[in-house]
Coordinates of C-alpha atoms in Angstrom, one line a residue:
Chain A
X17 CA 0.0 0.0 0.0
X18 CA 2.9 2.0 0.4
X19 CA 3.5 2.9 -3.5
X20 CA 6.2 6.3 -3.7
X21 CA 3.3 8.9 -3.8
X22 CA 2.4 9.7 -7.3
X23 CA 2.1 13.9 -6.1
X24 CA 4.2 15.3 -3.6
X25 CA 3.9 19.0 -2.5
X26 CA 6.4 20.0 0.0
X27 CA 6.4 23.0 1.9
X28 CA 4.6 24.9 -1.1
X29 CA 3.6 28.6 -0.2
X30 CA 2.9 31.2 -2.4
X31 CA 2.8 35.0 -1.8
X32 CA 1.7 37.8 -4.0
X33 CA 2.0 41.7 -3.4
X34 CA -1.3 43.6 -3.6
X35 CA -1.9 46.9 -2.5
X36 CA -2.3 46.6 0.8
X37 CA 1.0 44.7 1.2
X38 CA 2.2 41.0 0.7
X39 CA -0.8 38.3 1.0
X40 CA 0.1 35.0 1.8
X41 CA -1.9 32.6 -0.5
X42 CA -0.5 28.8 0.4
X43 CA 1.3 28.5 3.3
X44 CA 3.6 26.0 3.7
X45 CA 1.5 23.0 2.1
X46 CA 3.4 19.6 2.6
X47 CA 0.8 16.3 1.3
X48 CA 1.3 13.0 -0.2
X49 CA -0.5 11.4 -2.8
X50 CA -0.7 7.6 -3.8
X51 CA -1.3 7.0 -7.2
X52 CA -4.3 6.6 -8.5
X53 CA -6.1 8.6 -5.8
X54 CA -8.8 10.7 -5.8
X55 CA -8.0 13.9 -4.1
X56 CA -10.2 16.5 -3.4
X57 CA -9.3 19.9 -2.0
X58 CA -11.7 21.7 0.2
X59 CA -11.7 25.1 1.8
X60 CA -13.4 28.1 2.1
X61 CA -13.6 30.8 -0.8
X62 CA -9.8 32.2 -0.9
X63 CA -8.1 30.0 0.8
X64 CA -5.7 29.3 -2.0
X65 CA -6.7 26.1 -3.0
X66 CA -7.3 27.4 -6.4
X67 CA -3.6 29.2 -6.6
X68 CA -2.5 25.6 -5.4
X69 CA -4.4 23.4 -8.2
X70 CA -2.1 26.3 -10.5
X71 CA 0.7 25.9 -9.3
X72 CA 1.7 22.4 -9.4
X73 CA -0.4 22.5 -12.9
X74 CA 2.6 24.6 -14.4
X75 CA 0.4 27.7 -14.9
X76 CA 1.8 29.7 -11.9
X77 CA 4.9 30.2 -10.4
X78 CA 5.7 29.4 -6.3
X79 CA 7.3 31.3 -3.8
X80 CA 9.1 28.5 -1.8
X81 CA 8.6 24.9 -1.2
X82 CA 8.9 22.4 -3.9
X83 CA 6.5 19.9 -5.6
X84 CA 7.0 16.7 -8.3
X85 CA 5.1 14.9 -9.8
X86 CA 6.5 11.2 -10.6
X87 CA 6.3 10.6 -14.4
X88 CA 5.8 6.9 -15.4
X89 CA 5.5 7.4 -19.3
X90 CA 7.9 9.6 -20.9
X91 CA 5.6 9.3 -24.1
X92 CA 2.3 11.1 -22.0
X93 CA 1.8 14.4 -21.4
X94 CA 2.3 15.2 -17.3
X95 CA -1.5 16.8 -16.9
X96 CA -4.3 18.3 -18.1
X97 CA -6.5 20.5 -16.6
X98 CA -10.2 20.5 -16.4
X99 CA -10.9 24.9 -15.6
X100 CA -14.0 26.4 -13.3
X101 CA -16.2 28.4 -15.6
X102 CA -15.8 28.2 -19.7
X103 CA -12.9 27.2 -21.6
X104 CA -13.5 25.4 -24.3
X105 CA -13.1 27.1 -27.1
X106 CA -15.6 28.8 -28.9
X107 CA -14.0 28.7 -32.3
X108 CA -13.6 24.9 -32.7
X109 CA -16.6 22.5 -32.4
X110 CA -17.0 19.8 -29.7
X111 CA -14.7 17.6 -31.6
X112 CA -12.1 19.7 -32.0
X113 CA -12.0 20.7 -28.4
X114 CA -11.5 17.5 -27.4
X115 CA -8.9 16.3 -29.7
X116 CA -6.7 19.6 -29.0
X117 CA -4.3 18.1 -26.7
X118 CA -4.4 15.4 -29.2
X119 CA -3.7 17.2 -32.1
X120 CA -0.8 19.5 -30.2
X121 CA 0.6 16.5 -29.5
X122 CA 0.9 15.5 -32.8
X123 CA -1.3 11.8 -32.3
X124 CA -2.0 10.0 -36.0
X125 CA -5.6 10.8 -37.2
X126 CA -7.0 7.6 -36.8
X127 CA -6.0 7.2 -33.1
X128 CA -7.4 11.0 -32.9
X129 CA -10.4 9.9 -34.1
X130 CA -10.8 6.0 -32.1
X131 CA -10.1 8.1 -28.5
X132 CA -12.2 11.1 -29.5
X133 CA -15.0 9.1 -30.1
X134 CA -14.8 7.1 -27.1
X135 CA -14.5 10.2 -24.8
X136 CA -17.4 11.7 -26.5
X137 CA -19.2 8.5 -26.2
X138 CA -18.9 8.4 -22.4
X139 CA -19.4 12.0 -21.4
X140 CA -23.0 11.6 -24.1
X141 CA -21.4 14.1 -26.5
X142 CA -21.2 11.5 -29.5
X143 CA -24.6 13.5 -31.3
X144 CA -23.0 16.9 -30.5
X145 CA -19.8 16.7 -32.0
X146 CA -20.5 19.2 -34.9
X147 CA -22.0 21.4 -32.4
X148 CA -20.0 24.9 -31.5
X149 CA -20.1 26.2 -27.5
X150 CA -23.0 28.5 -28.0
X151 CA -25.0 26.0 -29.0
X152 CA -24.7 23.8 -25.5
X153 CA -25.9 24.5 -22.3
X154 CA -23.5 25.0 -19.7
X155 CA -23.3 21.1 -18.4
X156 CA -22.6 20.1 -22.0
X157 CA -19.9 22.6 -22.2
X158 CA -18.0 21.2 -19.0
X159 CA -18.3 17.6 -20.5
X160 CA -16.2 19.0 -23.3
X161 CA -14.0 20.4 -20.9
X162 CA -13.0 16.9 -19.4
X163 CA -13.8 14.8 -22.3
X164 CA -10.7 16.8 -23.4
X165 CA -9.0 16.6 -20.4
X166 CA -9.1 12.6 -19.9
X167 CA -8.6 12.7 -23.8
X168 CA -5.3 13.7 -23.5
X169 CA -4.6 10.9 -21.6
X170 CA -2.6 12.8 -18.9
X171 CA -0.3 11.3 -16.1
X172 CA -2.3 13.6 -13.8
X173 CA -5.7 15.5 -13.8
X174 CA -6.1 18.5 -12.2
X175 CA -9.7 20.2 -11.7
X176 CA -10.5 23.4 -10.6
X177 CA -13.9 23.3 -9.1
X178 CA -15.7 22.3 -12.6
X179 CA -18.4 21.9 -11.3
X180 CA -19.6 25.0 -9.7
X181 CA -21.4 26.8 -12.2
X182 CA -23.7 24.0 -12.5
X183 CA -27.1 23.3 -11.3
X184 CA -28.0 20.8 -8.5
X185 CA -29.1 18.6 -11.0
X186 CA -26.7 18.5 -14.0
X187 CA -24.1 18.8 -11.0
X188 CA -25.2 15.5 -9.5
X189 CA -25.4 14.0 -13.6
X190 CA -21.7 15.2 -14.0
X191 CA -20.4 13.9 -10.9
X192 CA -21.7 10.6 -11.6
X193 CA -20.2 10.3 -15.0
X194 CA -16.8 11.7 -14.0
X195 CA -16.8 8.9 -11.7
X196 CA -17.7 6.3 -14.2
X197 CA -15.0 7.5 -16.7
X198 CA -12.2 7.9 -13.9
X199 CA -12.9 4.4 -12.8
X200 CA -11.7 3.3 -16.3
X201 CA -8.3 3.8 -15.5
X202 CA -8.4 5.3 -12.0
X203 CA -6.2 8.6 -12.4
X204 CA -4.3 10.2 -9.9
X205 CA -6.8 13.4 -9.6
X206 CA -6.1 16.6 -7.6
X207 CA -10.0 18.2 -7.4
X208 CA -10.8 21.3 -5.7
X209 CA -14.1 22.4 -4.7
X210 CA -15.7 24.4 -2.0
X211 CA -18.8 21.7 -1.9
X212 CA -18.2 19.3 1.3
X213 CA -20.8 17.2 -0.2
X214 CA -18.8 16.7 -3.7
X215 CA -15.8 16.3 -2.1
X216 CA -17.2 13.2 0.2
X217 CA -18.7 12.0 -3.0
X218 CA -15.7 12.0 -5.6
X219 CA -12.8 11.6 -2.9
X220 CA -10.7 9.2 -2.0
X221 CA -9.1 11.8 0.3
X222 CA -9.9 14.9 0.9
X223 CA -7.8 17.8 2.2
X224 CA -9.3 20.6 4.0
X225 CA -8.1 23.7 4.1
X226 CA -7.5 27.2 6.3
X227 CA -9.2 30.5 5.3
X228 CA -6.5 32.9 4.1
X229 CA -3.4 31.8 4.3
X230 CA -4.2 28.5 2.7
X231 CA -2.9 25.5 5.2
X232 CA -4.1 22.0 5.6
X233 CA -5.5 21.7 8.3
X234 CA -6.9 18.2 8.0
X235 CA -6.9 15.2 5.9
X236 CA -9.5 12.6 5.9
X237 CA -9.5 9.4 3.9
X238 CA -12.5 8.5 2.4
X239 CA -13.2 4.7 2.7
X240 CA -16.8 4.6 1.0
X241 CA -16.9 1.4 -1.0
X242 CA -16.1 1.7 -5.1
X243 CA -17.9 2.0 -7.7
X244 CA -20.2 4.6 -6.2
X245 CA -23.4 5.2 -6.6
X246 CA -24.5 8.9 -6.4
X247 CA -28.1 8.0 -4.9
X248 CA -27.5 5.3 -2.7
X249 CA -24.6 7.3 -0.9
X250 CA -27.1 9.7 0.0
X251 CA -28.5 7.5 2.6
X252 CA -25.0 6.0 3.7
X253 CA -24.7 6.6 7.5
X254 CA -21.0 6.7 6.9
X255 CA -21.3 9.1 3.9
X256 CA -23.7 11.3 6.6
X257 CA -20.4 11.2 9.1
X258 CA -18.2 12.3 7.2
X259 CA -20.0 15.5 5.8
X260 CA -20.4 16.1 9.3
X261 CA -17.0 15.8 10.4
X262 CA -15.4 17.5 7.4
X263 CA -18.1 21.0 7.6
X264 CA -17.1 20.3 11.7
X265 CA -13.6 21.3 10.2
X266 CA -14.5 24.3 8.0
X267 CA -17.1 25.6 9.9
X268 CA -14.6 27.6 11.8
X269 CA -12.8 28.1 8.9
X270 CA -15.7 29.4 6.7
X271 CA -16.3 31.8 10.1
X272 CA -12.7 32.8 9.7
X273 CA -13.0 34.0 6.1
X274 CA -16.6 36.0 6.6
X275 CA -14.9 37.3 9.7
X276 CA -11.6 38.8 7.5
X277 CA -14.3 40.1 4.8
X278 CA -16.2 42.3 7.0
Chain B
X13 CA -48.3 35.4 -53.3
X14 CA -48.5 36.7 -49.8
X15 CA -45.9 34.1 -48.1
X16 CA -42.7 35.3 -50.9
X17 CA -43.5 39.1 -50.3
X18 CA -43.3 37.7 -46.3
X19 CA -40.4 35.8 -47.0
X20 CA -38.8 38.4 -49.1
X21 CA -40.0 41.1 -47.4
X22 CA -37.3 43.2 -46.1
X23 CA -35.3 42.4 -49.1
X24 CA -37.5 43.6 -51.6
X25 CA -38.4 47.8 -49.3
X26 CA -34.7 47.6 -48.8
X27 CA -34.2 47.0 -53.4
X28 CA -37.1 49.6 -53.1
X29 CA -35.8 53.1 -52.2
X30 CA -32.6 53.2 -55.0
X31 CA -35.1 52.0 -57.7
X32 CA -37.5 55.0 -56.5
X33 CA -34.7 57.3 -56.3
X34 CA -33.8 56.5 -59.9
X35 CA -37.1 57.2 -60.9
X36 CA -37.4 60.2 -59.6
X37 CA -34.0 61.2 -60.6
X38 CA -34.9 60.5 -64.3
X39 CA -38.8 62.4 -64.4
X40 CA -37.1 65.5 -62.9
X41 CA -34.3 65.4 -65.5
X42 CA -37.2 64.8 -68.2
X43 CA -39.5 67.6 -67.0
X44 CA -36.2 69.8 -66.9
X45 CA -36.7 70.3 -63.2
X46 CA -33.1 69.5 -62.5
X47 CA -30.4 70.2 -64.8
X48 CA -29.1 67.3 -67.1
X49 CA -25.7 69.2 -67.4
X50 CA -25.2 68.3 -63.3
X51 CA -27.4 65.5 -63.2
X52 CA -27.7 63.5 -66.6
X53 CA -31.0 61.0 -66.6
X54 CA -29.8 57.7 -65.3
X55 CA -31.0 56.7 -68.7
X56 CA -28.5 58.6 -70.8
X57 CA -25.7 57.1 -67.8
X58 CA -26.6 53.7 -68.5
X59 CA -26.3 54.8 -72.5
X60 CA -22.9 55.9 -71.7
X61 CA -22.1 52.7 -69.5
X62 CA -22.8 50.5 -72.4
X63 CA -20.7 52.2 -75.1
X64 CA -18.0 52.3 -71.9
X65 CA -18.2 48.9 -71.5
X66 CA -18.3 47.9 -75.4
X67 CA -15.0 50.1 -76.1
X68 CA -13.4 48.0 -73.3
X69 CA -11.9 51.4 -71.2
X70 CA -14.7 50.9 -68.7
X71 CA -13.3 46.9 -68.0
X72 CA -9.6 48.5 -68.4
X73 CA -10.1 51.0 -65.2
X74 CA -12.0 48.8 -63.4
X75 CA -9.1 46.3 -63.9
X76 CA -6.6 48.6 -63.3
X77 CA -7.8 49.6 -60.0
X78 CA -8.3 46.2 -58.6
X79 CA -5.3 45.4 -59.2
X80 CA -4.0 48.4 -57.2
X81 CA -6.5 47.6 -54.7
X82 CA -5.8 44.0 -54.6
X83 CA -1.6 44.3 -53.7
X84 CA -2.3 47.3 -51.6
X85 CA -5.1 45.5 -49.4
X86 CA -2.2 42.6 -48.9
X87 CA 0.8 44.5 -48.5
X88 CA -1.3 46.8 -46.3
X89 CA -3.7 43.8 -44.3
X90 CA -0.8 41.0 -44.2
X91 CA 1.8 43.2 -41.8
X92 CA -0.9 44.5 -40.1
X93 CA -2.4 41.4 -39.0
X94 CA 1.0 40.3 -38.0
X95 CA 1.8 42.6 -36.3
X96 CA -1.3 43.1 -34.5
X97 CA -1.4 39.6 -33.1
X98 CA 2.5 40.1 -32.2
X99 CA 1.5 43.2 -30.5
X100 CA -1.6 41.4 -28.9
X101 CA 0.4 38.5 -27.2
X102 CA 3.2 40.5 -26.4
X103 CA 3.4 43.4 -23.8
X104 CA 6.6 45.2 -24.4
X105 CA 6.3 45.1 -28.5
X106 CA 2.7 46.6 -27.6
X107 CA 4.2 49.3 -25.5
X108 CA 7.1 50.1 -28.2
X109 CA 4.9 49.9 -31.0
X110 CA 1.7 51.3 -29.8
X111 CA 2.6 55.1 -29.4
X112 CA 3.9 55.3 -33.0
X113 CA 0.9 54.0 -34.4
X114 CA -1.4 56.4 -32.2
X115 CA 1.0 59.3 -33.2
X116 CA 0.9 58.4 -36.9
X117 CA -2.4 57.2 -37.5
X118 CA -4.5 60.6 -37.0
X119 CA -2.7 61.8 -39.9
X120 CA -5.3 62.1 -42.9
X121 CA -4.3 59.5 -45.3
X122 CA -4.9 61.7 -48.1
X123 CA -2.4 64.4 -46.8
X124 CA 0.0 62.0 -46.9
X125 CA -0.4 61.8 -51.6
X126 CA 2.4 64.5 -52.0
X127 CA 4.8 62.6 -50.3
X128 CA 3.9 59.7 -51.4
X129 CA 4.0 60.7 -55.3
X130 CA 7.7 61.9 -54.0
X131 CA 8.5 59.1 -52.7
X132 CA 7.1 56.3 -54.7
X133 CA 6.8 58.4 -58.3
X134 CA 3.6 58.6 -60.1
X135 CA 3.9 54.8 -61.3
X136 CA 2.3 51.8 -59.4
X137 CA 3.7 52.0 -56.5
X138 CA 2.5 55.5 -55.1
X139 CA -1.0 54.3 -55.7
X140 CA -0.5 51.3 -53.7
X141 CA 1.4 52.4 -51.0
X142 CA -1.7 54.5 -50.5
X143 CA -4.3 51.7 -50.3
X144 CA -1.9 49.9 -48.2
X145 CA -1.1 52.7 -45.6
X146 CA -5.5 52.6 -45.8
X147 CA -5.4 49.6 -44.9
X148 CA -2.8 49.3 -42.2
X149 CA -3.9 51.3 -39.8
X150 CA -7.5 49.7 -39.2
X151 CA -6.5 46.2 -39.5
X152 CA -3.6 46.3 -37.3
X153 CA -5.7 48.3 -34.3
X154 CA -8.9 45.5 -34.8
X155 CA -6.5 42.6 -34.2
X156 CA -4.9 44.1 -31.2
X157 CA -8.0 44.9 -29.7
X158 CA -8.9 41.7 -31.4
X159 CA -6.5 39.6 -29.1
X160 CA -6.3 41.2 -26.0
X161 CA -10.3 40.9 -25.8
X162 CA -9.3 37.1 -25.5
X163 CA -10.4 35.7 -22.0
X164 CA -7.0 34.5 -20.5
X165 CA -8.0 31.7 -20.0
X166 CA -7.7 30.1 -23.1
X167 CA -4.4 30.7 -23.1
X168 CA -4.0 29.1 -19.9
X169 CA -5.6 26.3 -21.6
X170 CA -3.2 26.5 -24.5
X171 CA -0.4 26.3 -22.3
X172 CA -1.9 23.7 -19.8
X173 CA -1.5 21.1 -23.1
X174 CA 1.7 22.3 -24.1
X175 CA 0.9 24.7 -27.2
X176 CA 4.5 26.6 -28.3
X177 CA 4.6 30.1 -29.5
X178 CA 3.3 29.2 -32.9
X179 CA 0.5 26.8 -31.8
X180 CA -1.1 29.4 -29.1
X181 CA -0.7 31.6 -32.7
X182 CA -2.7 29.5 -34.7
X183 CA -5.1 27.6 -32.5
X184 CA -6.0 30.6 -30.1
X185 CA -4.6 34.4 -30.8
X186 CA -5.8 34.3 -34.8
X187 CA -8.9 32.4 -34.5
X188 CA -10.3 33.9 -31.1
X189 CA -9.1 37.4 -32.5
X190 CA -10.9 36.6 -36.1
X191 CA -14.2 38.8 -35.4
X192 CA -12.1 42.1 -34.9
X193 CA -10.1 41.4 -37.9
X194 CA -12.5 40.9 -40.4
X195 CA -14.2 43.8 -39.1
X196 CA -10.7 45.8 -39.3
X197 CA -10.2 44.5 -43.2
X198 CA -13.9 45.7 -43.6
X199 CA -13.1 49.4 -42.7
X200 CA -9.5 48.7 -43.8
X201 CA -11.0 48.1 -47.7
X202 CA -13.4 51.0 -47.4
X203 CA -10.4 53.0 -46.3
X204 CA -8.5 51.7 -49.2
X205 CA -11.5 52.6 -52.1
X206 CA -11.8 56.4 -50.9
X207 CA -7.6 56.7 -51.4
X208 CA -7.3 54.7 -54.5
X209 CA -9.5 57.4 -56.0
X210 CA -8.0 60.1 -54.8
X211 CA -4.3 58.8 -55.9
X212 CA -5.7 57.9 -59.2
X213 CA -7.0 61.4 -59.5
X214 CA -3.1 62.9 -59.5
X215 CA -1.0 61.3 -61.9
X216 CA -2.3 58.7 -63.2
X217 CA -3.3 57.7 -66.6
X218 CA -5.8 54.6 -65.7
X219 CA -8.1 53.8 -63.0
X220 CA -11.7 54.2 -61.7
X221 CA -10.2 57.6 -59.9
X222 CA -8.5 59.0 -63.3
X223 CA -12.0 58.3 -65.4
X224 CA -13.7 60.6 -63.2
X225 CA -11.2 63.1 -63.1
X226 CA -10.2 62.8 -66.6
X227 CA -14.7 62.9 -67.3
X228 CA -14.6 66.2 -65.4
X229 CA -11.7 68.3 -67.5
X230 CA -13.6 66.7 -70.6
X231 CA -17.0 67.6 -68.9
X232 CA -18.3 64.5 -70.0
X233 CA -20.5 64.0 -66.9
X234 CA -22.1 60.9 -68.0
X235 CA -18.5 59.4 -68.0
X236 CA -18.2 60.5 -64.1
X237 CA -21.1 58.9 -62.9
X238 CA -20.7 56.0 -64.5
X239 CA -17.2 56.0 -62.5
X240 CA -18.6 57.2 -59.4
X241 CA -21.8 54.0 -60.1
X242 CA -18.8 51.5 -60.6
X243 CA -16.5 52.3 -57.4
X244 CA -19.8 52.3 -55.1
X245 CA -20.5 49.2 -56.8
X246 CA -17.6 47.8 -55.9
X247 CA -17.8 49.2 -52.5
X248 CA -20.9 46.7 -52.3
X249 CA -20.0 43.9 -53.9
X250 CA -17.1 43.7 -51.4
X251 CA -19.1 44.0 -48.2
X252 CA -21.2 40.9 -49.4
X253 CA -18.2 39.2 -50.3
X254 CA -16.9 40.1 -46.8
X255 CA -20.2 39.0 -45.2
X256 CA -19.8 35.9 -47.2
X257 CA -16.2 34.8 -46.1
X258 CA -17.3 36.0 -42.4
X259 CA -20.3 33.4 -42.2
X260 CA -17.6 31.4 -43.7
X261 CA -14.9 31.6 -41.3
X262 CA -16.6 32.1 -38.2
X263 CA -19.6 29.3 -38.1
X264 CA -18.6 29.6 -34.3
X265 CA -20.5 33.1 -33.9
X266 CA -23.9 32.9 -32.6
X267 CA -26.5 33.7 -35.3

């Protein structure tokens, strides 16, 4: 059980000057993870965990600390990222979007085309593929988003609260197909959301975090039985626990944050 | 009946007015309300339009000009596009760049023909180096405004899966910054068919702009409106054309 851990963030802070002076973002964040874990970030609003998810995701630079990410296979791209809010590109159709990695990558055209059409498949975008972003609602757009982001067939997925611009009940939908395509080849996944009820869901772990600056302040391990399903968890006394232990963590936290806004 | 005139509608008021106008145009000439020595009857024009176009110097001018038009609009619209996305994805060529195009662009084109002719001569080239200088100036603004109007992230995207300078070029800066180009080569090409005109006016022996001028020392006014018809129909034909490659190119725009 003791594999080398697939993600390792050690002593990772982040500071940035704003007007008022230097804000600490991430503070000293040290974690583990195994490979082929779900792990899912949790925290208050601003507690970095977004400016984390960047960091180690190559898009922003740290202050101190380090972080690696073991690579297995030379031949795949390290990660791909699955963004909160829209970014799929509104020039290319649903196809297109999700073969871009693909096609940066320079894959042949008929291996383009078999794992296109099986991400597209599983995410129920197979009909849609001609379609451009204005034409899909805002659930179809996010399947997009990760059919191109598993598409890629990264080492890694990162994903930055995808969810959250969703209704209740496209959000439950997605949730349950995300699960269903990661359990194809079970991922190492870094997730961040700000929903204790997702994160209880999807994890295998989940961090919580400190209101400004960002700290872990717990980690749980999720031991909920897999595959999951999203209905019957609902009336799982254990799944009821562990909401209740994890908002027991941020409630103070969540008070912290309101309490530095006023 | 009633479901084409629906269907067709707006089309068919909007054909309306310039077929009333010419009607109009033609009773008062007949009933000598207007003078025909100003205004000929657009029944004499289109006289003067066909023997034009029989002779063959109608086609010549016409050619002539687009030709002109045609190598200034790319030696004009190519560097400007360039440059514009260069400018767009790069801060400190924006901020070298930037303050010579707004110091240089208020300058009225047309001011600019003496030194032009000076520089360039009265062959080809003065003419278009005019239509390209039109042309410039509004292309290159649109595609800077064009790409920095890109949401960021997409190109956090583009680098999240590894795209180099010239794939975030291709796949995100050109096509997310195509709506405020095409609008740029739109005013960029009505830009270019008011100078061509006025170059081909001074010193030059061909062209849409040297018929009318060369009609006016002849007073053969029929000549200049059938030179003045030709350039606004060309003015038209190239805003469908433009419509038509838009639709083209961006099928991603919402309707």
């Amino acid at each position: 059980m003791d594999a080398p851990p697939k993600i390792s963030l050690d002593g990772l802070s982040k500071t940035f000057a704003s007007r008022s002076g230097l804000v600490t973002a991430l503070d000293n964040v040290s974690l583990n993870i195994a490979p082929g874990t779900f792990c899912v970030v949790v925290g208050p609003s601003g507690c970095g965990k977004t400016t984390l998810l960047r960091i180690v995701a190559g898009l922003e630079e740290r202050t101190s600390g380090n972080f690696s990410i073991r690579r297995d296979d030379r031949s795949r791209p390290l990660n791909a990222m699955v963004f909160q809010g829209d970014s799929i590109f509104p020039w290319m159709n649903v196809w297109d979007n999700a073969a871009y990695g693909l096609k940066l990558r320079g894959v042949s055209a008929p291996q383009i085309r078999e794992i296109v059409s099986h991400y597209l498949d599983r995410t129920g975008l197979r009909r849609f593929a001609e379609y451009y972003p204005h034409q899909l609602s805002g659930g179809m757009r996010q399947r997009v988003s990760i059919a191109r982001a598993f598409a890629n067939d990264p080492e890694v997925l990162f994903m930055d609260e995808p969810f959250s611009a969703l209704d209740e009940q496209n959000k439950l939908l997605l949730q349950e197909e995300l699960l269903r395509i990661w359990e194809e080849h079970k991922k190492t996944v870094i997730f961040i959301t700000h929903s204790v009820d997702e994160a209880v869901t999807l994890g295998d772990k989940i961090v919580i975090m400190t209101a400004s600056p960002g700290r872990i302040k717990a980690v749980v391990d999720v031991n909920l039985p897999r595959p999951r399903n999203i209905l019957e968890l609902r009336r799982d006394r254990e799944f009821g626990e562990l909401v209740f232990q994890i908002w027991g963590y941020l409630r103070t936290e969540v008070d912290a944050a309101r309490a530095q806004v006023n | 009946m009633k479901p084409l005139l629906e269907r067709h509608g707006d089309r068919l008021i909007g054909v309306l007015s310039p077929i009333l106008l010419l009607i109009v145009w033609e009773l008062l000439v007949r009933f000598h309300w207007i003078s025909a020595q100003f205004f000929p009857a657009p029944s004499s024009i289109a006289v003067t339009f066909v023997k034009l176009a029989r002779t063959g110097d109608l086609w010549l001018n016409v050619g002539v000009s687009l030709r002109r038009l045609l190598l200034g609009f790319i030696i004009g619209g190519v560097p400007g596009l360039l440059l514009g996305i260069v400018m767009g994805l790069s801060r400190p060529i924006r901020l070298f760049i930037e303050p010579l195009i707004a110091s240089t662009y208020p300058i009225p084109k047309s001011a600019l023909l003496p030194l032009v002719l000076l520089i360039f001569g009265l062959g080809e080239s003065s003419k278009i180096a005019m239509v390209a200088m039109g042309v410039f100036y509004p292309v290159i603004m649109n595609t800077v405004t064009g790409v920095l109007q890109i949401s960021k992230i997409y190109f956090d995207v583009g680098t999240n899966f590894g795209a180099g300078r010239w794939k975030t070029f291709r796949t995100i800066a050109l096509p997310g910054a195509a709506p405020f180009i095409i609008t740029g080569v739109k005013l960029g090409i009505g830009m270019g068919l008011i100078l061509i005109s006025i170059a081909e006016m001074v010193g030059a022996d061909s062209g849409l702009g040297y018929m009318i001028w060369n009609a006016w020392q002849l007073m053969d006014v029929e000549t200049m409106y059938v030179g003045l018809f030709m350039i606004a129909f060309l003015g038209f034909v190239f805003t469908l054309l433009l419509d038509e490659i838009e639709r083209w190119l961006l099928p991603w725009r919402a309707a």
